[in-house]
Short mmCIF file of N, CA and C in Angstrom, two decimals:
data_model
loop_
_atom_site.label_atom_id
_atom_site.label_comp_id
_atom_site.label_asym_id
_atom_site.label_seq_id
_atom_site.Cartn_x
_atom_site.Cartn_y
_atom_site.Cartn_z
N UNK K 1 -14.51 -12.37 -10.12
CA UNK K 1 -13.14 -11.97 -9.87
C UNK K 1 -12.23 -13.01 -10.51
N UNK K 2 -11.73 -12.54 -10.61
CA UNK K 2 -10.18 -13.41 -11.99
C UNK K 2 -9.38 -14.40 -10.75
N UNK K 3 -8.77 -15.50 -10.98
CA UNK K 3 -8.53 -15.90 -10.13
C UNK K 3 -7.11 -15.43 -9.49
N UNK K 4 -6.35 -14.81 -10.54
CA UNK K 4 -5.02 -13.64 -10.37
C UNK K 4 -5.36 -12.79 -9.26
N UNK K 5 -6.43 -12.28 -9.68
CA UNK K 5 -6.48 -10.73 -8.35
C UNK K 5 -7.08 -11.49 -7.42
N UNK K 6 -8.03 -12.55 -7.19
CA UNK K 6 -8.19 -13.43 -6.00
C UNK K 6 -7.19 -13.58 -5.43
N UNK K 7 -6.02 -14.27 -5.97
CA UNK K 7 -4.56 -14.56 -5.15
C UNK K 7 -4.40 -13.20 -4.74
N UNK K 8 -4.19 -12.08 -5.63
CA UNK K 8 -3.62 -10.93 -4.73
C UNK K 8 -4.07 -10.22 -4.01
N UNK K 9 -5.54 -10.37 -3.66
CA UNK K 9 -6.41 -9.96 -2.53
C UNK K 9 -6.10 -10.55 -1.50
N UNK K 10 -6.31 -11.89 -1.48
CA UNK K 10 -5.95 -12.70 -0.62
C UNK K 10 -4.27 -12.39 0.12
N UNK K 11 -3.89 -12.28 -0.86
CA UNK K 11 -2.43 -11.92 -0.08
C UNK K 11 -2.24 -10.20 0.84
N UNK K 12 -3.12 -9.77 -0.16
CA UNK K 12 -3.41 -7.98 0.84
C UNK K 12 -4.30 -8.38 1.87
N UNK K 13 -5.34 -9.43 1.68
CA UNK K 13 -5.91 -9.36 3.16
C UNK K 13 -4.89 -10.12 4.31
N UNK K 14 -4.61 -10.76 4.02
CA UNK K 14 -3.20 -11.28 4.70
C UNK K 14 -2.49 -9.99 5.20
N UNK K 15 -1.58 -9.40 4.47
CA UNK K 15 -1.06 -7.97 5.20
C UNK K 15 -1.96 -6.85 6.12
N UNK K 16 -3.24 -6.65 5.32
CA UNK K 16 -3.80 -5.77 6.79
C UNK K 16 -4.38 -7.04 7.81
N UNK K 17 -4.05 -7.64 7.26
CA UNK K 17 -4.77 -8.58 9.17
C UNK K 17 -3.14 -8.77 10.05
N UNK K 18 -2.45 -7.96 9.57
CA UNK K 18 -1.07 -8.05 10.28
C UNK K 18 -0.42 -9.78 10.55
N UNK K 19 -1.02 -10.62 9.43
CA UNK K 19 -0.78 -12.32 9.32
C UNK K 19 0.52 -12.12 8.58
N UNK K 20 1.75 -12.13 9.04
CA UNK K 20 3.40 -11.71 8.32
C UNK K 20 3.27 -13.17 7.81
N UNK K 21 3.09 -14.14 8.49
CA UNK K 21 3.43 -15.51 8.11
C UNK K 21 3.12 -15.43 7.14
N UNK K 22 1.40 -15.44 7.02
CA UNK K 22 0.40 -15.63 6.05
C UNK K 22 1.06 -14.80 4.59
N UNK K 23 1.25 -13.51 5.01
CA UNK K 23 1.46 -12.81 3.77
C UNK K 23 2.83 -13.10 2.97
N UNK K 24 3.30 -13.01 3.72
CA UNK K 24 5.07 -13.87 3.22
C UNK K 24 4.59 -15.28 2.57
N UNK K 25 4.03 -16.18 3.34
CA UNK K 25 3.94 -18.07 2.52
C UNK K 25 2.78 -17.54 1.04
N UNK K 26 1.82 -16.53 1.47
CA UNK K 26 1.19 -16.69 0.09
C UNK K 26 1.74 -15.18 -0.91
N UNK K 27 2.83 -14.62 -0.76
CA UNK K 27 3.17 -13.43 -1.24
C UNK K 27 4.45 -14.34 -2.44
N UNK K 28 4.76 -15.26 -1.56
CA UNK K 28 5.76 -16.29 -2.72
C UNK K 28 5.28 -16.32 -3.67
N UNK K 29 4.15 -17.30 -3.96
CA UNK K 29 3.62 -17.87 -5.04
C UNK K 29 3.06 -16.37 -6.43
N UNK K 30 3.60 -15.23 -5.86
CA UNK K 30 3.18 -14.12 -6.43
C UNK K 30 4.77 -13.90 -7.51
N UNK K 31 4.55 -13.12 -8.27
CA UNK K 31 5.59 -12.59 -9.08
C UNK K 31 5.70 -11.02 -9.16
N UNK K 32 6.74 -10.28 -8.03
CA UNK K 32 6.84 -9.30 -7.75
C UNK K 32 7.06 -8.36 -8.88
N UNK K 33 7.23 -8.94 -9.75
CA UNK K 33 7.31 -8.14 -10.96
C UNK K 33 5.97 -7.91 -11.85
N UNK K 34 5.16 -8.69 -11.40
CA UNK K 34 3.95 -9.16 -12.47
C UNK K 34 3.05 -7.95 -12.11
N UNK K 35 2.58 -7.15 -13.23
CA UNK K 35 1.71 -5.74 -13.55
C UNK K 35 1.13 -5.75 -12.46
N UNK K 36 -0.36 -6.80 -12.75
CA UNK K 36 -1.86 -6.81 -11.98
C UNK K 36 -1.22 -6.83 -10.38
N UNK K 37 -0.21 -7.63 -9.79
CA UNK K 37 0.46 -7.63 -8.30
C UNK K 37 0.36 -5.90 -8.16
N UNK K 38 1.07 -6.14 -8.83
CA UNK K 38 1.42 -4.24 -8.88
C UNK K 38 0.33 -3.07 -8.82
N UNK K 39 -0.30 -3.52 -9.97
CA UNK K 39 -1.85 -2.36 -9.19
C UNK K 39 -2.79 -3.21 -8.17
N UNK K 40 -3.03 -4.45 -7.78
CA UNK K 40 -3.43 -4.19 -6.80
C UNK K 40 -3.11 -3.72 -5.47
N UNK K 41 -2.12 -3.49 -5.12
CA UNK K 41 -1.03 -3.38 -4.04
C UNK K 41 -1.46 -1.63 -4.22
N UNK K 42 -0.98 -1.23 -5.48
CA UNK K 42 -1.32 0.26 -5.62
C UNK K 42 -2.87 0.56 -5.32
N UNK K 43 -3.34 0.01 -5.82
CA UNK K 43 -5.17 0.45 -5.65
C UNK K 43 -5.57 0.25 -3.94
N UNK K 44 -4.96 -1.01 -3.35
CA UNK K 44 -5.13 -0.96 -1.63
C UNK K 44 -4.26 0.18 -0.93
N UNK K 45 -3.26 0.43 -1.67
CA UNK K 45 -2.56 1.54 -1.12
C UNK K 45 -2.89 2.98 -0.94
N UNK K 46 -3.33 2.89 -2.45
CA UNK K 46 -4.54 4.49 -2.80
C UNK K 46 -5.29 4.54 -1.92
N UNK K 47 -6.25 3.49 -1.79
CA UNK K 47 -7.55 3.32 -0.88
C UNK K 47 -7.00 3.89 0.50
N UNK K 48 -6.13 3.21 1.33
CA UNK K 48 -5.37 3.46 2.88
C UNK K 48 -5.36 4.67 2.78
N UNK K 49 -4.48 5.42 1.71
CA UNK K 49 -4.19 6.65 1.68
C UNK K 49 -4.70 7.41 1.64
N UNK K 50 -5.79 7.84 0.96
CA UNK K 50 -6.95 8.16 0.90
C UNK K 50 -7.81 8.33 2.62
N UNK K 51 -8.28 7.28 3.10
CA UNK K 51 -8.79 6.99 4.04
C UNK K 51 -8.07 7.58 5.10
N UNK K 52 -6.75 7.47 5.33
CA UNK K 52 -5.69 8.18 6.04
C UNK K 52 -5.73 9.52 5.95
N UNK K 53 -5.57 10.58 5.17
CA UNK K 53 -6.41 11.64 4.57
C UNK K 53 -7.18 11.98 4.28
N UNK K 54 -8.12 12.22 4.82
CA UNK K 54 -9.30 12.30 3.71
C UNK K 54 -9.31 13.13 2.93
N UNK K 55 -8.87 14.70 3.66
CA UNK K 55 -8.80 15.93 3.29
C UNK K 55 -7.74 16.19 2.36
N UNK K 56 -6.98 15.21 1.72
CA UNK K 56 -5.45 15.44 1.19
C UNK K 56 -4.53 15.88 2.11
N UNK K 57 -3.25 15.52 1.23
CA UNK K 57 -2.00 16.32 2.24
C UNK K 57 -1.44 17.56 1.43
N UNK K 58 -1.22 18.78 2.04
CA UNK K 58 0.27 19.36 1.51
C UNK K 58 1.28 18.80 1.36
N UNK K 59 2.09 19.08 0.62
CA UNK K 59 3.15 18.45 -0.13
C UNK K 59 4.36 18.17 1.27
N UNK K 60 4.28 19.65 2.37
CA UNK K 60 5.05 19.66 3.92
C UNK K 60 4.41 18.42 4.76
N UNK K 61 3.06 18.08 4.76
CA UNK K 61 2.49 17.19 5.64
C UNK K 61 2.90 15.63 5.04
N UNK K 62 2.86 15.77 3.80
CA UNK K 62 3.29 14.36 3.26
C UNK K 62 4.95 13.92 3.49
N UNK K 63 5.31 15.00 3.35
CA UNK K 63 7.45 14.89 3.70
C UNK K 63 7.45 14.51 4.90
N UNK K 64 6.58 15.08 5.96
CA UNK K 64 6.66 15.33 7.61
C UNK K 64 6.31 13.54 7.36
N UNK K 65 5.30 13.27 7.14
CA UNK K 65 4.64 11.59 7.19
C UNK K 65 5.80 10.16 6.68
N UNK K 66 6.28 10.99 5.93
CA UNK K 66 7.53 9.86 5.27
C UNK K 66 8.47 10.10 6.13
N UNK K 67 9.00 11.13 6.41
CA UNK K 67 10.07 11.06 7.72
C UNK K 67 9.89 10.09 8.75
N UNK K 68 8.52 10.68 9.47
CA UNK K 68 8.28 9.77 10.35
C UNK K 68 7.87 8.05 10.13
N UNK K 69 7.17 7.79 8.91
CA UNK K 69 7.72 6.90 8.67
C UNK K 69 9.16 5.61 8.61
N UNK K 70 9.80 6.61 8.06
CA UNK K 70 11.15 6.16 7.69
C UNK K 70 11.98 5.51 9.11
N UNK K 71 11.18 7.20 10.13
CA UNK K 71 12.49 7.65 11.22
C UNK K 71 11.46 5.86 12.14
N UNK K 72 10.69 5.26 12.28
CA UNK K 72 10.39 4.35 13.03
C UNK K 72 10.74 3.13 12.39
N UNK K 73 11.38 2.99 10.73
CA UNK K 73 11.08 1.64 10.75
C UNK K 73 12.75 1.07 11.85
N UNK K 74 12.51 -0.32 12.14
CA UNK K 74 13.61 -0.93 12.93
C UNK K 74 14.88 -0.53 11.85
N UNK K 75 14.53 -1.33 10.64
CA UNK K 75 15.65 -1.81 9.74
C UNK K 75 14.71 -1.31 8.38
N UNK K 76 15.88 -0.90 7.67
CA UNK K 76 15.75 -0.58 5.78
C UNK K 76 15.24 0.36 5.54
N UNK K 77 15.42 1.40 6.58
CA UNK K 77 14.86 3.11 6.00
C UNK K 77 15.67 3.08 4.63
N UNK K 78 17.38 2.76 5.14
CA UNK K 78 17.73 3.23 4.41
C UNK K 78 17.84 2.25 2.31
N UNK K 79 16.51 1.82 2.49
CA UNK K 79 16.18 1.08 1.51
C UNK K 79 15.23 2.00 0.62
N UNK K 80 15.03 2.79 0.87
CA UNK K 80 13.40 3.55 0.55
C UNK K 80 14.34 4.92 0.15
N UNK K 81 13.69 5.65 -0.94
CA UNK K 81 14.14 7.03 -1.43
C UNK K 81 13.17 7.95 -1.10
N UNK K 82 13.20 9.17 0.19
CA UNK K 82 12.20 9.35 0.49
C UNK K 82 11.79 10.62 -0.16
N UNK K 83 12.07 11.02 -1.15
CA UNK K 83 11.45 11.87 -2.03
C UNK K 83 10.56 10.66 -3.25
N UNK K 84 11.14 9.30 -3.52
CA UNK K 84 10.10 8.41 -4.23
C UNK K 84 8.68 8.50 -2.70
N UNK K 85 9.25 8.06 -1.89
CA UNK K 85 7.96 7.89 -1.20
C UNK K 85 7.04 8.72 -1.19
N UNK K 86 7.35 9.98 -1.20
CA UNK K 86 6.48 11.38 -0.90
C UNK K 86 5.78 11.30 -2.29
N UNK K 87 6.18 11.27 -3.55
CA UNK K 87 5.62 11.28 -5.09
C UNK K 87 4.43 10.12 -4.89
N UNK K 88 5.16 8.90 -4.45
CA UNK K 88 3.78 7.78 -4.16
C UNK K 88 2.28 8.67 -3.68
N UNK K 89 3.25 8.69 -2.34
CA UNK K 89 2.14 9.14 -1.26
C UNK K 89 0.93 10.45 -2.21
N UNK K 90 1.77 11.40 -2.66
CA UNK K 90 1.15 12.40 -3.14
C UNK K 90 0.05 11.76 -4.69
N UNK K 91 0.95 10.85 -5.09
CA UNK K 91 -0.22 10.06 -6.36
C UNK K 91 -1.27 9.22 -5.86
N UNK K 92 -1.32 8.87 -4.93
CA UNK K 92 -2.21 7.40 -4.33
C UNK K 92 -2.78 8.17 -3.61
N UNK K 93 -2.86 9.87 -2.46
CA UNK K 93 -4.10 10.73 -2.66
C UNK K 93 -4.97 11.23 -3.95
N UNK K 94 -3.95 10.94 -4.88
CA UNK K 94 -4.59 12.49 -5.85
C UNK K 94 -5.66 11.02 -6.92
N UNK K 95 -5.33 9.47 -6.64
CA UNK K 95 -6.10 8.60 -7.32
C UNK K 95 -5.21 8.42 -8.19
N UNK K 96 -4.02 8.55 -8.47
CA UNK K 96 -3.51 8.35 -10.06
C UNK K 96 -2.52 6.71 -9.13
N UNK K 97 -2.48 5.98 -10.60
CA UNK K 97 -1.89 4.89 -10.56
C UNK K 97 -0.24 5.14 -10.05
N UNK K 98 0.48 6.19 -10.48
CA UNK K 98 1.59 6.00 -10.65
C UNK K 98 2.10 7.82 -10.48
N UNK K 99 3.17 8.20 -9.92
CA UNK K 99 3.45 9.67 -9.75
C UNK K 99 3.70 10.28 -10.98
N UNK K 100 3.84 11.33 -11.20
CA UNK K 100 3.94 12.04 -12.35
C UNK K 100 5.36 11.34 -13.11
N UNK K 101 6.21 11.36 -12.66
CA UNK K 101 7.58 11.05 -13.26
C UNK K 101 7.65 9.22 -13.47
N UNK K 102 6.67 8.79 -13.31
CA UNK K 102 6.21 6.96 -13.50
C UNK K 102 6.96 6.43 -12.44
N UNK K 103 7.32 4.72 -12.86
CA UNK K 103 7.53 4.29 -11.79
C UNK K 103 9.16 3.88 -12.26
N UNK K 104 10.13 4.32 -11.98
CA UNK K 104 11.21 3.67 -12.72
C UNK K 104 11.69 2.24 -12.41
N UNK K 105 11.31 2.07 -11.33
CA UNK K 105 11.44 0.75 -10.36
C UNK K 105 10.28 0.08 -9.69
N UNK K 106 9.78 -0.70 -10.95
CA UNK K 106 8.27 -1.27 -9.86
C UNK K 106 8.26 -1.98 -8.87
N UNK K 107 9.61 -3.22 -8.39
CA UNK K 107 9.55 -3.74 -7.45
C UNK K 107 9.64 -2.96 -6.61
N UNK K 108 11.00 -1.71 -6.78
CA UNK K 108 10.75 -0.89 -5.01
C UNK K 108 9.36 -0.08 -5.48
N UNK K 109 8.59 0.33 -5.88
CA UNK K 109 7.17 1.04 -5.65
C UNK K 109 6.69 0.02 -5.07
N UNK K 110 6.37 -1.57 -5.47
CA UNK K 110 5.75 -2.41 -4.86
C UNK K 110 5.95 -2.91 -3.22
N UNK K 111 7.36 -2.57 -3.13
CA UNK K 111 7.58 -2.59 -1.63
C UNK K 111 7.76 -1.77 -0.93
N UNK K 112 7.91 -0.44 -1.67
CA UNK K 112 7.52 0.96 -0.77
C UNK K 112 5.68 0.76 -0.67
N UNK K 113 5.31 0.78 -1.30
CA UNK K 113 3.18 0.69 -1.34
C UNK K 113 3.01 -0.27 -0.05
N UNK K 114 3.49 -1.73 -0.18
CA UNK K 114 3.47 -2.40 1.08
C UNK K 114 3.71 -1.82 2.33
N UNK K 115 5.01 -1.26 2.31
CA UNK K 115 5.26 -0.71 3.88
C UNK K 115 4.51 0.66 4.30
N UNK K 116 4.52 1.20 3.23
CA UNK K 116 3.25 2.19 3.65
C UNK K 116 1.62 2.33 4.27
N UNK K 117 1.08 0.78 3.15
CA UNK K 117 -0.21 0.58 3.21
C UNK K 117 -0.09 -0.25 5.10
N UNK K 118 0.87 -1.10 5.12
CA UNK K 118 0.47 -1.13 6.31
C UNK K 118 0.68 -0.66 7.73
N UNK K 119 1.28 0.62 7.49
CA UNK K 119 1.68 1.45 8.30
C UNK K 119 0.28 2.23 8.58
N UNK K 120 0.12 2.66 7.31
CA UNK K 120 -2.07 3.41 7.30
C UNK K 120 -2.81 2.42 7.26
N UNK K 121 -2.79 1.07 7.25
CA UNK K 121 -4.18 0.20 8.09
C UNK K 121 -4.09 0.02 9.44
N UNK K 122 -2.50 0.42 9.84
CA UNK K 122 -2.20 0.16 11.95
C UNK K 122 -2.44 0.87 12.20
N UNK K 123 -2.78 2.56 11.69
CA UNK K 123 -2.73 3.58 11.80
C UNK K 123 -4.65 3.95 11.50
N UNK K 124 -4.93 3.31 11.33
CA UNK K 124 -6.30 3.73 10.82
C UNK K 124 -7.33 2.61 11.41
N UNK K 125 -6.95 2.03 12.36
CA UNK K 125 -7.09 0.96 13.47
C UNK K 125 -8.09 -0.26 12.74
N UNK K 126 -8.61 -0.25 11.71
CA UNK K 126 -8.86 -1.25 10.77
C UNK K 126 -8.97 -2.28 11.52
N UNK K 127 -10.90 -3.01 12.16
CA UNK K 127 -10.89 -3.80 12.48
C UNK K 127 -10.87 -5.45 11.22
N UNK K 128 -11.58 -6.43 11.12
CA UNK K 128 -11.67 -7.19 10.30
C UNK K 128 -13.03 -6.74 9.34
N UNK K 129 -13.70 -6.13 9.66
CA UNK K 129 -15.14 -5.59 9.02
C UNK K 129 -14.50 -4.60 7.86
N UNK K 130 -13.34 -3.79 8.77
CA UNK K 130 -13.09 -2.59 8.11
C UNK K 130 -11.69 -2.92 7.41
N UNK K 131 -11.19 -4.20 7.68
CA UNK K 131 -9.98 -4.67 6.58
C UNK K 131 -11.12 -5.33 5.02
N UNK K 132 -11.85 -6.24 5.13
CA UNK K 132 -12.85 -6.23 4.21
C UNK K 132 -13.33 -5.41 3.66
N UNK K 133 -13.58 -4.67 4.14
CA UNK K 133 -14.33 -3.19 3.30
C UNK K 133 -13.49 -2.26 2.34
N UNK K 134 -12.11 -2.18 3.21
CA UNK K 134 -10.89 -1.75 2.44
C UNK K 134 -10.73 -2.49 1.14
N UNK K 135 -10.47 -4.29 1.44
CA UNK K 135 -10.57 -4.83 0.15
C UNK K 135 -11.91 -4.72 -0.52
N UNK K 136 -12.59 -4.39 -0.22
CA UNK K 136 -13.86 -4.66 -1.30
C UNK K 136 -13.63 -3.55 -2.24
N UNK K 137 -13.45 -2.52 -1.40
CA UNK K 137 -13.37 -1.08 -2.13
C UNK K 137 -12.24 -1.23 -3.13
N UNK K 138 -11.09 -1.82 -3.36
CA UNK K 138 -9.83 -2.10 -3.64
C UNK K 138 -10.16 -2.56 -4.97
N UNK K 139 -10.63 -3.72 -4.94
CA UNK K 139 -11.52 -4.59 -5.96
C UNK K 139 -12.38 -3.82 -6.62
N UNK K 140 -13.37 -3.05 -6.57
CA UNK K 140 -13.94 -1.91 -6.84
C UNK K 140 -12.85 -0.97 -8.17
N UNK K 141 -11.97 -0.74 -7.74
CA UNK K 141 -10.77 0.33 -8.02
C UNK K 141 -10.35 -0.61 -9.30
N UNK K 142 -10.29 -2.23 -8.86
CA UNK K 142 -9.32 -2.92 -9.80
C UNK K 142 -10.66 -3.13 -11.05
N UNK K 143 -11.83 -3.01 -10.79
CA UNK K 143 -13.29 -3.52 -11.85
C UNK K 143 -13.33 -5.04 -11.69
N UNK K 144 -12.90 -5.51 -10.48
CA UNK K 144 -13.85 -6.91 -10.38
C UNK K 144 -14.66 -7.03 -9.76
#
């Protein structure tokens, strides 16, 4: 493993172990702009999503999921475009890197993928066996 996607594993295992500290002090030393950040975040996200679905969503079940999403966070729904979210959601079932119409804004995809992915690892009760396994599989996705 490259020592790049090491850091950014490390920083996704940090987020599904619900460690905010952790993921925030080592999410710094990251460059939110930088590609590889970017698909790995996407490839753990795919993975959740996936796993969260197994069966896929309809395009109604995925809108219904971002609502409710949205409608619980405390603060910064209104940060999120929730027709971008639904295109995520619907690409990161179907395996594709990026929604049909790309990403016009990778930092918000990168921080929409975050708030999502760990909404489907709280949601998918992900002990530490099964936060590892998530990353392994992740890594898998990325070819290290």
């Amino acid at each position: 493993m490259t020592r790049a996607l090491s850091t950014e594993l490390d920083v996704l295992g940090a987020l599904l172990a619900f460690d905010f500290i952790g993921f925030a002090q080592k999410s710094a030393a990251l460059d939110p702009a930088d590609a590889a950040y970017g698909r790995a975040v996407g490839a753990a996200f795919g993975t959740a999503a996936r796993r969260r679905f197994p069966l896929g969503a309809e395009p109604r079940e995925i809108s219904g999921y971002v609502a409710e999403v949205l409608g619980s966070l405390d603060a910064g729904a209104e940060d999120f475009d929730p027709a971008f979210l639904e295109a995520l959601l619907a690409a990161g079932l179907a395996g594709e890197e990026e929604p049909a119409g790309g990403l016009p804004d990778p930092e918000a995809a990168l921080q929409a993928r975050l708030v999502l992915t760990l909404r489907l690892v709280r949601e998918l009760g992900l002990d530490a066996d099964g936060q590892r396994e998530l990353l392994a599989e992740t890594a898998d996705r990325l070819g290290v």
